Coordinates of C-alpha atoms in Angstrom, one line a residue:
Chain H
M741 CA 111.4 -54.8 -82.8
I742 CA 111.8 -51.2 -82.0
Q743 CA 108.3 -50.5 -83.4
V744 CA 106.7 -53.3 -81.2
V745 CA 108.4 -51.8 -78.0
Q746 CA 107.3 -48.4 -79.1
A747 CA 103.6 -49.6 -79.6
R748 CA 103.6 -51.5 -76.3
T749 CA 104.9 -48.4 -74.5
T750 CA 102.3 -46.3 -76.1
E751 CA 99.6 -48.7 -75.2
E752 CA 100.8 -48.9 -71.7
A753 CA 101.0 -45.0 -71.5
E754 CA 97.4 -44.9 -72.6
R755 CA 96.3 -47.4 -70.2
D756 CA 98.0 -45.5 -67.5
L757 CA 96.3 -42.2 -68.7
V758 CA 92.9 -43.8 -68.7
R759 CA 93.5 -45.3 -65.1
R760 CA 94.5 -41.9 -63.8
C761 CA 91.6 -40.1 -65.4
A762 CA 89.3 -42.6 -64.1
A763 CA 90.6 -42.1 -60.6
G764 CA 89.7 -38.4 -61.1
E765 CA 93.2 -37.1 -61.5
R766 CA 92.7 -33.7 -62.9
A767 CA 96.2 -33.4 -64.5
A768 CA 95.6 -36.7 -66.4
Q769 CA 92.2 -35.4 -67.4
T770 CA 93.6 -32.2 -68.8
Q771 CA 96.3 -34.2 -70.6
L772 CA 93.8 -36.3 -72.2
F773 CA 91.5 -33.4 -73.2
R774 CA 94.4 -31.5 -74.8
E775 CA 95.4 -34.5 -76.7
E776 CA 92.0 -35.3 -78.2
V777 CA 90.2 -32.2 -78.4
R778 CA 91.3 -31.2 -82.0
R779 CA 90.3 -34.7 -83.2
V780 CA 87.0 -34.4 -81.6
H781 CA 86.5 -30.9 -83.1
G782 CA 87.4 -32.1 -86.5
L783 CA 85.0 -35.0 -86.3
L784 CA 82.0 -33.0 -85.1
Y785 CA 82.7 -30.1 -87.6
R786 CA 82.8 -32.6 -90.5
V787 CA 79.5 -34.1 -89.3
L788 CA 77.6 -31.0 -88.5
G789 CA 79.3 -28.6 -90.8
P790 CA 79.9 -25.1 -89.7
N791 CA 77.7 -25.0 -86.6
G792 CA 77.6 -22.6 -83.6
A793 CA 76.8 -25.6 -81.4
V794 CA 80.2 -27.3 -82.0
E795 CA 81.9 -25.9 -79.0
D796 CA 79.0 -27.0 -76.7
L797 CA 79.0 -30.5 -78.2
I798 CA 82.9 -30.8 -77.7
Q799 CA 82.4 -29.9 -74.1
E800 CA 79.5 -32.4 -73.8
T801 CA 81.6 -35.1 -75.4
F802 CA 84.4 -34.8 -72.9
I803 CA 82.1 -34.8 -70.0
R804 CA 80.7 -37.9 -71.2
V805 CA 84.2 -39.3 -71.9
F806 CA 85.3 -38.7 -68.3
R807 CA 82.2 -40.1 -66.9
S808 CA 82.4 -43.3 -68.9
L809 CA 86.2 -43.9 -68.8
P810 CA 85.9 -46.5 -66.2
R811 CA 83.9 -48.6 -68.6
F812 CA 86.6 -48.3 -71.3
R813 CA 87.8 -51.9 -71.8
G814 CA 90.6 -51.2 -74.2
E815 CA 89.0 -53.2 -77.1
S816 CA 89.6 -50.3 -79.4
Q817 CA 92.1 -47.4 -79.5
L818 CA 91.2 -44.7 -77.0
S819 CA 90.9 -42.1 -79.9
T820 CA 88.4 -44.3 -81.6
W821 CA 86.4 -44.9 -78.5
I822 CA 86.3 -41.1 -77.9
G823 CA 85.4 -40.6 -81.5
G824 CA 82.5 -42.9 -81.0
I825 CA 81.3 -40.9 -78.2
A826 CA 81.6 -37.7 -80.1
L827 CA 79.4 -39.2 -82.9
N828 CA 76.8 -40.2 -80.3
V829 CA 76.7 -36.6 -79.1
A830 CA 76.4 -35.4 -82.6
Y831 CA 73.6 -37.9 -83.4
G832 CA 71.6 -36.9 -80.3
H833 CA 72.1 -33.3 -81.4
L834 CA 71.0 -33.9 -85.0
R835 CA 67.9 -35.6 -83.7
S836 CA 66.9 -33.1 -81.2
N837 CA 67.9 -30.1 -83.1
P838 CA 67.3 -30.1 -86.8
P839 CA 70.4 -28.1 -88.1
P840 CA 69.5 -24.8 -89.8
S841 CA 70.8 -24.5 -93.3
V842 CA 74.3 -23.3 -93.4
R843 CA 74.9 -19.7 -94.3
L844 CA 77.4 -19.0 -97.1
E845 CA 79.7 -16.7 -94.9
L846 CA 80.0 -19.4 -92.4
V847 CA 81.5 -22.0 -94.8
P848 CA 85.3 -21.7 -94.7
D849 CA 87.6 -21.7 -97.6
T850 CA 87.9 -25.0 -99.1
R851 CA 91.7 -24.6 -99.4
A852 CA 91.7 -26.2 -102.8
R853 CA 95.0 -26.7 -104.5
E854 CA 93.9 -24.4 -107.2
A855 CA 94.3 -21.0 -105.9
D856 CA 91.9 -19.3 -108.3
A857 CA 89.2 -17.4 -106.6
E858 CA 86.5 -18.7 -108.9
H859 CA 87.2 -22.3 -107.9
Q860 CA 87.2 -21.4 -104.2
L861 CA 83.9 -19.6 -104.6
A862 CA 82.4 -22.6 -106.4
A863 CA 83.7 -25.0 -103.7
R864 CA 82.3 -22.8 -100.9
E865 CA 78.9 -22.8 -102.6
G866 CA 79.0 -26.4 -103.4
L867 CA 79.8 -27.4 -99.8
R868 CA 77.0 -25.1 -98.6
R869 CA 74.5 -27.0 -100.8
V870 CA 75.8 -30.3 -99.7
Y871 CA 75.2 -29.5 -96.1
Q872 CA 71.8 -28.1 -96.9
I873 CA 70.8 -31.5 -98.3
L874 CA 72.5 -33.4 -95.4
D875 CA 70.3 -31.3 -93.0
R876 CA 67.4 -33.1 -94.4
L877 CA 68.8 -36.6 -94.3
E878 CA 68.5 -39.1 -91.5
P879 CA 71.4 -38.4 -89.1
R880 CA 73.0 -41.8 -89.4
L881 CA 73.1 -41.3 -93.3
R882 CA 74.6 -37.9 -92.7
I883 CA 77.3 -39.0 -90.2
A884 CA 78.3 -41.9 -92.5
F885 CA 78.3 -39.8 -95.6
S886 CA 80.2 -36.8 -94.0
L887 CA 82.9 -39.0 -92.5
H888 CA 83.5 -41.1 -95.5
A889 CA 82.9 -38.8 -98.5
I890 CA 83.8 -35.5 -97.1
D891 CA 86.3 -36.4 -94.5
G892 CA 87.8 -39.2 -96.4
R893 CA 88.0 -41.8 -93.8
A894 CA 87.8 -45.4 -94.8
L895 CA 84.5 -47.2 -94.6
R896 CA 85.9 -49.5 -92.0
E897 CA 86.9 -46.7 -89.8
V898 CA 83.6 -45.1 -90.1
A899 CA 81.9 -48.4 -89.3
E900 CA 84.0 -48.8 -86.2
L901 CA 83.3 -45.2 -85.1
M902 CA 79.7 -45.7 -85.6
S903 CA 79.6 -49.1 -84.0
A904 CA 78.0 -50.4 -87.1
S905 CA 78.8 -53.2 -89.7
L906 CA 80.7 -52.4 -92.8
V907 CA 77.7 -53.3 -95.0
A908 CA 75.4 -51.0 -92.9
T909 CA 77.9 -48.2 -93.3
K910 CA 78.2 -48.6 -97.0
A911 CA 74.5 -48.8 -97.4
R912 CA 74.2 -45.5 -95.4
V913 CA 76.8 -43.7 -97.5
W914 CA 75.3 -45.0 -100.7
R915 CA 71.7 -43.9 -99.8
A916 CA 73.0 -40.5 -98.9
R917 CA 74.9 -40.2 -102.1
R918 CA 71.9 -41.2 -104.1
E919 CA 69.9 -38.5 -102.3
L920 CA 72.5 -35.9 -103.2
A921 CA 72.7 -37.2 -106.8
K922 CA 68.9 -36.9 -107.2
R923 CA 69.1 -33.2 -106.1
A924 CA 72.2 -32.6 -108.2
K925 CA 70.3 -33.3 -111.4
R926 CA 68.5 -30.1 -110.9
D927 CA 71.6 -28.2 -109.6
P928 CA 74.6 -28.1 -111.9
L929 CA 76.9 -26.5 -109.4
L930 CA 76.2 -29.2 -106.8
L931 CA 76.8 -31.8 -109.5
T932 CA 80.2 -30.4 -110.4
Y933 CA 81.1 -30.4 -106.7
L934 CA 80.0 -33.9 -106.2
D935 CA 81.9 -35.0 -109.3
G936 CA 85.0 -33.2 -108.4
T937 CA 85.2 -33.5 -104.5
L938 CA 82.8 -36.1 -103.4
A939 CA 83.3 -38.6 -106.2
D940 CA 82.6 -42.3 -105.7
E941 CA 85.5 -44.6 -104.8
P942 CA 85.7 -48.2 -105.8
G943 CA 83.9 -50.3 -103.2
D944 CA 81.5 -47.5 -102.2
A945 CA 78.5 -49.3 -103.8
P946 CA 76.8 -51.6 -101.4
Chain V
L1005 CA 87.8 -40.4 -110.8
K1006 CA 90.4 -39.2 -108.4
R1007 CA 89.0 -37.5 -105.5
R1008 CA 90.1 -34.1 -104.3
P1009 CA 91.3 -33.7 -100.8
P1010 CA 88.5 -33.0 -98.3
P1011 CA 87.8 -29.2 -97.6
G1012 CA 89.7 -27.8 -94.6
I1013 CA 88.4 -27.5 -91.0
P1014 CA 89.0 -24.2 -89.4
P1015 CA 91.3 -24.6 -86.3
L1016 CA 89.9 -24.1 -82.9
G1017 CA 91.4 -20.9 -81.5
D1018 CA 93.2 -20.9 -78.2
S1019 CA 90.6 -18.8 -76.5
A1020 CA 87.9 -21.4 -77.7
L1021 CA 90.0 -24.3 -76.4
A1022 CA 90.5 -22.6 -73.0
R1023 CA 86.7 -21.8 -73.0
I1024 CA 85.8 -25.4 -73.7
E1025 CA 88.3 -26.8 -71.1
R1026 CA 87.0 -24.5 -68.5
G1027 CA 83.5 -25.6 -69.3
V1028 CA 84.4 -29.2 -69.1
F1029 CA 86.2 -29.1 -65.8
S1030 CA 83.7 -26.7 -64.1
A1031 CA 80.9 -29.0 -65.2
L1032 CA 82.8 -31.9 -63.7
D1033 CA 83.2 -30.0 -60.5
E1034 CA 79.6 -28.8 -60.4
R1035 CA 78.1 -32.1 -61.0
A1036 CA 80.7 -33.7 -58.7
I1037 CA 81.2 -36.3 -61.3
R1038 CA 83.2 -39.3 -60.1
P1039 CA 84.1 -42.2 -62.2
E1040 CA 81.2 -44.6 -62.4
R1041 CA 81.5 -47.9 -60.8
A1042 CA 80.0 -51.1 -62.0
G1043 CA 76.9 -50.9 -59.8
E1044 CA 76.5 -47.2 -60.0
S1045 CA 73.9 -47.3 -62.6
R1046 CA 71.9 -49.7 -60.6
R1047 CA 72.1 -47.5 -57.7
R1048 CA 71.1 -44.5 -59.7
L1049 CA 68.1 -46.4 -60.9
F1050 CA 67.2 -47.3 -57.4
A1051 CA 67.6 -43.5 -56.3
F1052 CA 65.5 -42.5 -59.2
A1053 CA 62.8 -44.9 -58.1
V1054 CA 63.0 -43.6 -54.5
A1055 CA 62.9 -40.1 -55.7
G1056 CA 59.9 -40.8 -57.9
V1057 CA 57.9 -42.3 -55.1
A1058 CA 58.9 -39.5 -52.7
A1059 CA 57.8 -36.9 -55.5
A1060 CA 54.4 -38.8 -55.8
C1061 CA 53.9 -38.6 -52.0
A1062 CA 54.7 -35.0 -52.0
V1063 CA 52.2 -34.3 -54.8
L1064 CA 49.6 -36.3 -53.0
G1065 CA 50.3 -34.6 -49.7
A1066 CA 50.3 -31.1 -51.2
R1067 CA 46.9 -32.0 -52.7
E1068 CA 45.5 -33.2 -49.6
W1069 CA 47.0 -30.1 -47.7
R1070 CA 45.1 -27.7 -50.2
R1071 CA 41.8 -29.6 -49.6
G1072 CA 41.7 -29.1 -45.9
D1073 CA 43.4 -28.2 -42.7
A1074 CA 46.3 -30.5 -42.9
P1075 CA 47.9 -30.5 -39.6
L1076 CA 45.0 -31.5 -37.6
A1077 CA 43.1 -33.1 -40.3
R1078 CA 45.9 -35.5 -40.6
A1079 CA 45.8 -36.2 -36.9
T1080 CA 43.2 -39.1 -37.4
T1081 CA 45.6 -41.6 -35.9
T1082 CA 47.7 -39.6 -33.6
A1083 CA 45.4 -37.6 -31.5
T1084 CA 47.0 -34.9 -29.4
A1085 CA 45.8 -33.9 -26.0
I1086 CA 46.1 -30.7 -24.0
T1087 CA 45.5 -30.5 -20.3
T1088 CA 45.5 -27.2 -18.6
T1089 CA 45.9 -26.9 -14.8
T1090 CA 45.8 -23.4 -13.0
S1091 CA 46.3 -21.4 -16.1
G1092 CA 44.7 -21.6 -19.5
S1093 CA 46.5 -22.1 -22.8
H1094 CA 46.2 -20.8 -26.3
I1095 CA 46.8 -22.6 -29.2
A1096 CA 46.7 -21.7 -33.0
I1097 CA 46.0 -24.4 -35.5
S1098 CA 45.2 -24.1 -39.1
G1099 CA 42.3 -21.8 -39.5
A1100 CA 41.4 -21.7 -35.9
A1101 CA 42.7 -20.2 -32.6
L1102 CA 41.6 -22.0 -29.5
D1103 CA 41.7 -20.5 -25.8
I1104 CA 41.6 -23.4 -23.4
A1105 CA 40.4 -22.4 -20.1
P1106 CA 42.1 -23.5 -16.8
E1107 CA 41.4 -26.9 -15.5
S1108 CA 40.4 -28.1 -19.0
A1109 CA 41.2 -31.1 -21.1
V1110 CA 41.2 -31.0 -24.9
S1111 CA 42.2 -33.6 -27.4
F1112 CA 42.4 -33.4 -31.1
S1113 CA 41.6 -36.0 -33.7
G1114 CA 40.4 -36.2 -37.3
G1115 CA 36.9 -37.0 -38.6
R1116 CA 35.1 -37.6 -41.7
D1117 CA 35.9 -35.5 -44.7
G1118 CA 39.2 -34.6 -43.0
A1119 CA 37.4 -32.8 -40.3
V1120 CA 39.2 -31.3 -37.5
V1121 CA 37.6 -32.5 -34.3
V1122 CA 38.3 -30.9 -30.9
V1123 CA 37.1 -33.1 -28.1
L1124 CA 36.5 -31.3 -24.9
E1125 CA 37.0 -33.8 -22.1
R1126 CA 36.4 -31.3 -19.4
G1127 CA 36.5 -27.4 -18.7
A1128 CA 35.9 -24.9 -21.5
V1129 CA 37.4 -23.8 -24.8
T1130 CA 36.8 -20.7 -26.8
C1131 CA 37.5 -21.1 -30.5
E1132 CA 37.8 -18.5 -33.2
V1133 CA 37.5 -20.2 -36.4
A1134 CA 37.9 -18.9 -40.0
P1135 CA 35.1 -19.4 -42.3
R1136 CA 34.9 -23.2 -43.4
S1137 CA 33.5 -22.8 -46.9
K1138 CA 36.4 -24.4 -48.6
R1139 CA 38.1 -25.9 -45.6
A1140 CA 37.6 -29.1 -43.8
P1141 CA 34.8 -29.0 -41.2
F1142 CA 35.8 -28.0 -37.7
V1143 CA 34.0 -29.8 -35.0
V1144 CA 34.0 -29.5 -31.2
E1145 CA 32.7 -32.5 -29.2
A1146 CA 31.9 -32.3 -25.6
G1147 CA 30.1 -35.3 -24.3
A1148 CA 26.9 -35.7 -26.3
T1149 CA 27.1 -32.1 -27.7
R1150 CA 28.7 -31.7 -31.0
V1151 CA 29.4 -28.2 -32.4
T1152 CA 29.9 -27.9 -36.1
V1153 CA 31.5 -24.7 -37.1
I1154 CA 30.4 -22.6 -40.1
G1155 CA 32.7 -19.8 -39.3
T1156 CA 32.5 -18.1 -36.1
R1157 CA 33.7 -17.3 -32.5
F1158 CA 32.1 -19.4 -29.9
S1159 CA 32.8 -21.0 -26.4
V1160 CA 31.9 -24.5 -25.3
H1161 CA 31.6 -25.2 -21.7
R1162 CA 31.3 -28.8 -20.6
V1163 CA 28.6 -29.7 -18.1
G1164 CA 28.4 -33.3 -17.3
G1165 CA 27.5 -35.2 -20.2
H1166 CA 26.6 -32.2 -22.3
A1167 CA 27.9 -28.7 -22.9
T1168 CA 26.7 -25.1 -23.2
V1169 CA 27.7 -23.2 -26.3
S1170 CA 28.0 -19.5 -26.4
V1171 CA 28.4 -18.0 -29.8
D1172 CA 30.1 -14.5 -30.0
H1173 CA 29.7 -14.0 -33.7
G1174 CA 29.0 -16.3 -36.8
L1175 CA 26.8 -19.3 -36.7
V1176 CA 27.3 -22.8 -35.3
E1177 CA 25.2 -26.0 -35.6
V1178 CA 24.9 -27.8 -32.3
A1179 CA 23.8 -31.3 -32.3
D1180 CA 22.9 -32.9 -29.1
T1181 CA 20.8 -36.0 -28.2
N1182 CA 18.2 -36.3 -30.8
M1183 CA 18.2 -32.8 -32.0
T1184 CA 20.3 -30.2 -34.0
E1185 CA 20.2 -26.5 -33.2
L1186 CA 21.4 -23.5 -35.0
V1187 CA 23.0 -20.9 -32.7
H1188 CA 23.6 -17.6 -33.8
A1189 CA 25.9 -14.7 -32.6
G1190 CA 24.8 -13.6 -29.1
E1191 CA 23.0 -16.7 -28.6
R1192 CA 23.7 -19.5 -25.9
Y1193 CA 22.7 -23.1 -26.1
R1194 CA 22.0 -25.0 -23.0
P1195 CA 21.2 -28.8 -23.1
G1196 CA 17.5 -29.3 -22.7
E1197 CA 16.6 -25.5 -23.0
P1198 CA 15.7 -23.4 -25.9
V1199 CA 18.4 -21.3 -27.4
T1200 CA 18.5 -17.9 -25.4
R1201 CA 19.9 -14.8 -26.3
E1202 CA 22.8 -13.5 -24.3
P1203 CA 22.9 -9.7 -23.4
L1204 CA 25.4 -7.9 -25.4
A1205 CA 26.6 -4.4 -24.3
S1206 CA 26.7 -3.2 -28.0
E1207 CA 23.0 -4.0 -28.4
A1208 CA 20.8 -1.1 -29.4
P1209 CA 17.5 -0.7 -27.9
P1210 CA 14.7 -2.1 -30.1
E1211 CA 13.4 0.3 -32.6
P1212 CA 9.7 0.7 -33.1
P1213 CA 8.3 -1.5 -35.7
L1214 CA 7.7 -0.3 -39.3
G1215 CA 4.3 0.3 -40.6
P1216 CA 1.3 2.2 -39.6
A1217 CA 0.4 0.2 -36.6
P1218 CA 2.6 -0.5 -33.6
A1219 CA 3.8 -3.9 -33.0
A1220 CA 2.5 -4.2 -29.5
P1221 CA -1.0 -5.0 -30.5
A1222 CA 0.2 -7.8 -32.6
A1223 CA -1.5 -10.2 -30.4
P1224 CA -4.1 -10.9 -33.0
T1225 CA -1.5 -12.3 -35.3
V1226 CA -0.3 -14.7 -32.7
A1227 CA -0.6 -18.2 -34.0
T1228 CA -0.3 -21.3 -32.0
V1229 CA 2.1 -23.1 -34.3
S1230 CA 3.3 -26.1 -32.3
A1231 CA 3.8 -27.5 -28.9
P1232 CA 5.9 -24.9 -27.3
A1233 CA 8.0 -27.2 -25.3
P1234 CA 11.7 -26.6 -25.6
T1235 CA 12.7 -30.1 -26.1
V1236 CA 12.9 -31.7 -29.4
A1237 CA 10.3 -34.3 -28.7
A1238 CA 7.8 -31.7 -27.9
V1239 CA 8.7 -29.5 -30.9
S1240 CA 8.4 -32.2 -33.4
A1241 CA 5.0 -33.3 -32.2
P1242 CA 2.2 -32.5 -34.5
A1243 CA 1.1 -29.0 -34.3
P1244 CA -2.5 -28.8 -33.2
T1245 CA -3.3 -25.5 -34.5
V1246 CA -1.8 -23.5 -37.2
A1247 CA -2.2 -20.1 -38.7
T1248 CA -2.0 -18.6 -42.2
V1249 CA -1.0 -15.0 -42.2
S1250 CA -2.0 -13.8 -45.6
A1251 CA -1.1 -10.0 -45.6
P1252 CA 2.2 -8.8 -46.7
V1253 CA 4.5 -7.1 -44.2
L1254 CA 7.4 -4.8 -44.7
A1255 CA 11.0 -5.8 -44.6
P1256 CA 12.6 -6.1 -41.2
P1257 CA 14.3 -3.2 -39.5
L1258 CA 18.1 -3.1 -39.3
H1259 CA 18.1 -3.6 -35.5
S1260 CA 18.0 -7.4 -35.9
L1261 CA 20.4 -7.8 -33.0
A1262 CA 18.0 -6.3 -30.6
R1263 CA 15.3 -8.9 -31.2
P1264 CA 14.4 -11.7 -28.8
S1265 CA 16.1 -15.0 -29.3
R1266 CA 15.1 -17.1 -32.3
H1267 CA 14.2 -20.6 -31.8
R1268 CA 14.7 -23.1 -34.5
R1269 CA 14.9 -26.8 -34.0
L1270 CA 15.2 -29.6 -36.4
A1271 CA 14.3 -32.9 -35.1
L1272 CA 16.8 -35.2 -37.0
D1273 CA 17.6 -38.2 -35.1
D1274 CA 14.3 -38.9 -33.5
P1275 CA 13.3 -42.3 -34.9
N1276 CA 9.7 -41.3 -34.9
E1277 CA 10.3 -38.1 -36.6
E1278 CA 9.9 -39.3 -40.2
A1279 CA 6.6 -40.7 -39.6
R1280 CA 5.5 -37.6 -37.9
S1281 CA 7.0 -35.4 -40.5
A1282 CA 4.9 -37.2 -43.0
A1283 CA 1.8 -36.4 -41.2
S1284 CA 2.7 -32.9 -40.4
R1285 CA 5.1 -30.5 -42.0
S1286 CA 5.8 -28.7 -38.7
T1287 CA 9.3 -29.4 -38.1
V1288 CA 11.0 -26.2 -39.2
S1289 CA 8.4 -23.5 -39.9
A1290 CA 6.2 -24.5 -37.1
T1291 CA 9.0 -23.9 -34.7
L1292 CA 10.0 -20.7 -36.0
P1293 CA 8.8 -18.2 -33.4
L1294 CA 8.9 -14.9 -34.9
P1295 CA 9.1 -11.5 -33.3
T1296 CA 5.9 -9.4 -32.8
D1297 CA 7.9 -6.1 -33.2
L1298 CA 8.0 -6.5 -37.0
V1299 CA 4.4 -7.3 -37.7
D1300 CA 2.6 -4.9 -40.0
G1301 CA -0.4 -3.7 -38.1
R1302 CA -2.5 -4.4 -41.2
V1303 CA -2.0 -8.1 -40.8
P1304 CA -5.2 -9.7 -40.2
A1305 CA -5.6 -12.1 -37.4
A1306 CA -6.9 -14.8 -39.5
A1307 CA -6.1 -18.1 -38.3
T1308 CA -7.1 -21.0 -40.3
E1309 CA -5.9 -24.5 -40.0
S1310 CA -4.1 -25.8 -43.1
P1311 CA -4.7 -29.5 -44.2
A1312 CA -1.1 -30.2 -43.7
G1313 CA -1.0 -28.8 -40.3
A1314 CA 1.8 -26.5 -41.3
A1315 CA 2.2 -22.8 -40.4
R1316 CA 2.2 -20.9 -43.5
A1317 CA 2.7 -17.2 -44.0
D1318 CA 1.4 -16.0 -47.4
V1319 CA 3.2 -12.9 -48.3
A1320 CA 3.6 -11.0 -51.5
P1321 CA 6.6 -11.7 -53.6
G1322 CA 9.7 -9.9 -52.4
V1323 CA 8.3 -9.3 -49.0
V1324 CA 9.2 -11.2 -45.9
K1325 CA 6.9 -13.7 -44.1
A1326 CA 4.9 -12.2 -41.5
P1327 CA 6.4 -12.8 -38.1
V1328 CA 4.2 -14.5 -35.6
E1329 CA 4.5 -15.3 -31.9
D1330 CA 4.3 -18.6 -30.4
S1331 CA 1.8 -19.4 -27.6
R1332 CA 4.5 -18.9 -24.9
G1333 CA 5.0 -15.3 -26.0
R1334 CA 8.6 -16.1 -27.0
A1335 CA 9.4 -14.0 -30.0
G1336 CA 11.9 -14.8 -32.7
G1337 CA 13.7 -12.8 -35.4
P1338 CA 12.5 -11.5 -38.6
Q1339 CA 11.7 -14.4 -40.7
R1340 CA 13.5 -13.0 -43.8
S1341 CA 16.8 -13.4 -42.2
S1342 CA 15.7 -16.8 -40.6
V1343 CA 14.7 -18.1 -44.0
Q1344 CA 17.8 -16.8 -45.5
V1345 CA 19.9 -18.5 -42.9
L1346 CA 18.1 -21.7 -43.3
F1347 CA 18.4 -21.6 -47.0
E1348 CA 22.1 -20.9 -46.8
L1349 CA 22.4 -23.9 -44.3
A1350 CA 20.6 -26.1 -46.7
A1351 CA 22.8 -25.1 -49.6
Q1352 CA 25.8 -25.9 -47.4
L1353 CA 24.4 -29.3 -46.4
E1354 CA 23.7 -30.4 -50.0
V1355 CA 26.9 -32.2 -50.3
R1356 CA 27.5 -33.4 -46.8
D1357 CA 23.8 -34.4 -45.8
P1358 CA 21.5 -33.9 -48.7
V1359 CA 18.5 -35.6 -46.9
V1360 CA 18.6 -32.9 -44.3
A1361 CA 19.0 -30.2 -47.0
L1362 CA 16.0 -31.5 -48.8
R1363 CA 14.0 -31.4 -45.7
I1364 CA 15.0 -27.8 -45.1
Y1365 CA 14.2 -26.9 -48.6
G1366 CA 10.9 -28.7 -48.3
E1367 CA 10.0 -26.6 -45.2
L1368 CA 11.0 -23.4 -46.8
A1369 CA 9.1 -24.3 -50.0
S1370 CA 5.9 -24.4 -48.0
G1371 CA 5.8 -20.6 -48.2
E1372 CA 4.8 -18.5 -51.1
D1373 CA 7.4 -16.0 -51.3
G1374 CA 10.7 -15.8 -53.4
W1375 CA 12.5 -18.0 -51.0
A1376 CA 9.8 -20.7 -51.2
A1377 CA 10.2 -20.6 -54.9
S1378 CA 13.9 -20.8 -54.7
A1379 CA 13.7 -23.6 -52.1
L1380 CA 11.4 -25.6 -54.4
F1381 CA 13.5 -25.4 -57.3
A1382 CA 16.6 -26.1 -55.2
S1383 CA 15.0 -29.3 -53.9
A1384 CA 14.1 -30.3 -57.6
R1385 CA 17.6 -29.7 -58.7
L1386 CA 19.1 -31.7 -55.7
E1387 CA 16.7 -34.5 -56.3
A1388 CA 17.9 -34.6 -60.0
E1389 CA 21.5 -34.5 -58.9
R1390 CA 20.8 -37.4 -56.7
G1391 CA 19.4 -39.3 -59.6
H1392 CA 15.8 -39.1 -58.4
A1393 CA 14.3 -38.1 -61.6
A1394 CA 10.7 -38.8 -60.7
R1395 CA 10.9 -36.8 -57.6
A1396 CA 12.7 -34.0 -59.5
R1397 CA 9.9 -34.0 -62.2
A1398 CA 7.3 -33.8 -59.6
L1399 CA 9.0 -31.0 -57.8
C1400 CA 9.5 -29.1 -61.1
E1401 CA 5.8 -29.5 -62.0
D1402 CA 4.9 -28.2 -58.6
Y1403 CA 7.2 -25.2 -59.0
L1404 CA 5.6 -24.4 -62.4
A1405 CA 2.2 -24.8 -61.1
R1406 CA 2.9 -22.6 -58.1
F1407 CA 5.4 -20.0 -59.5
P1408 CA 4.6 -20.1 -63.3
R1409 CA 6.6 -16.7 -63.6
G1410 CA 9.1 -17.6 -60.9
P1411 CA 12.8 -16.7 -61.3
N1412 CA 13.7 -20.3 -62.0
G1413 CA 10.8 -21.0 -64.3
D1414 CA 13.0 -21.6 -67.4
D1415 CA 15.4 -23.7 -65.4
A1416 CA 12.6 -25.7 -64.0
R1417 CA 11.2 -26.4 -67.5
A1418 CA 14.6 -27.4 -68.6
L1419 CA 15.1 -29.6 -65.7
L1420 CA 11.8 -31.2 -66.4
E1421 CA 12.8 -31.9 -69.9
T1422 CA 16.2 -33.3 -69.0
S1423 CA 14.9 -35.6 -66.3
R1424 CA 12.3 -37.2 -68.5

């Protein structure tokens, strides 16, 4: 009972926030920005990898969010809706600006549980090679794979974010993984990384 | 196989967050982004369409503007009129400055090819016009008199149904009933009279002619070239006597301003002119009275009648035609400059009035000098450009027969080949 009341309260608060933002109230817009900016950043970072354009893309995302808020119908959560806009921005960026390959020093620590330096180094190099291959993939495959296989989001959530069907999302992830596996045959380090970090989960196959 | 946790994401620093926030809200302020309403996208589309049409109109307008004198050339539908009373008026329009005399009435309209047409209803107007080579034509109409400007300063004074035209500098083409006249600097056109030279304070006294013999006894070189009447009808009548001056003469002196008035007439609108022209090529060269003061004393007085009835001056290449004097004793300018002016006029008329240009070229080609060769080839080229391949071929063959080593010999051969 308490949970239902809390959920309704949250929903009402969100609706109120949307209404005030749509009316152009600056305080509400600032509040929404601060609540969502880290989530948007995480999403974009995951899709694009370490990329100097991420800040600009966050900015572009929020500009679009505030422009489009009056069209938000509340059919999904506000955060999911904003995530969808962020992915659209990322998709446009990937289509118009083929990303350069990621330099090693820009890849952050993988914060693996094993603290040994050798593993960290291998993880950094593995991730760099993954993004190198993702750079050559079609943006939709890249987005689906990075959100599901790297960020660990459920396929259903990825499908919702990408406004795609579950089957299409699965197919995209699978095609991206196949491409990576093909390359990993000639790259033991990448193979190790894929096996250890980006392993298949049951139900990933289309 | 259990998956390891995903690699971490570096957090956004506070400064980066503040930067992004500032960027977002300043962009919102700059673009004055307001929440979009339902019909906003449709309105935006409409606005884009309107903007597109406006941009297209602007581009077309700019293009037209570049092509000619926009302000007045555009005035085709809304003519503007200026009427002066006791004091005159000065107006500046694109590429021209007009002094409108007191008690005058002037209206402006547009003409063919975007021409600026100044219609003088009464009174007088003095126009200073920039060269028109790349601009729309500038025309002053006063009754039946029509002045087309080639780049000059001139005055038009309306007298009844016609007008007098005085040219301070430059050159204008005056068209009146059944005739067209070129009026040069210092000359005045009066309807029904030959163009006369107006006295200029700056004129130098005439220099003695070049050559071993004085110009005064040039009487033997006088050739009766055509009916001397000042009217077009008389001028364009077949010339009864013609002369061929065969000896070369020296180039004209620099004091060309001191020469007596030149008199050139082209009978353009006379309906009988074409027939007469076929029988006698006397329209231009036969009516080119030339000054006696430039005649080389060695020029023989041979006067023979040419079969075509045209006045011909056979001169050595690179040397001007021998000036001759008409039967009334009226003298003209040195033929070199006359021929050059006519040649330039024909070149200018090639696009606007190729028939007249061809006629002028034809008259010039009747000579034997370099101008004749150039004119003959120019007429061949113009005929080819007009699609008259047979005529172009005939002219090229004529050129090669008459000027086998002419400056355009190779061009004529090439044109002959291409027009086959």
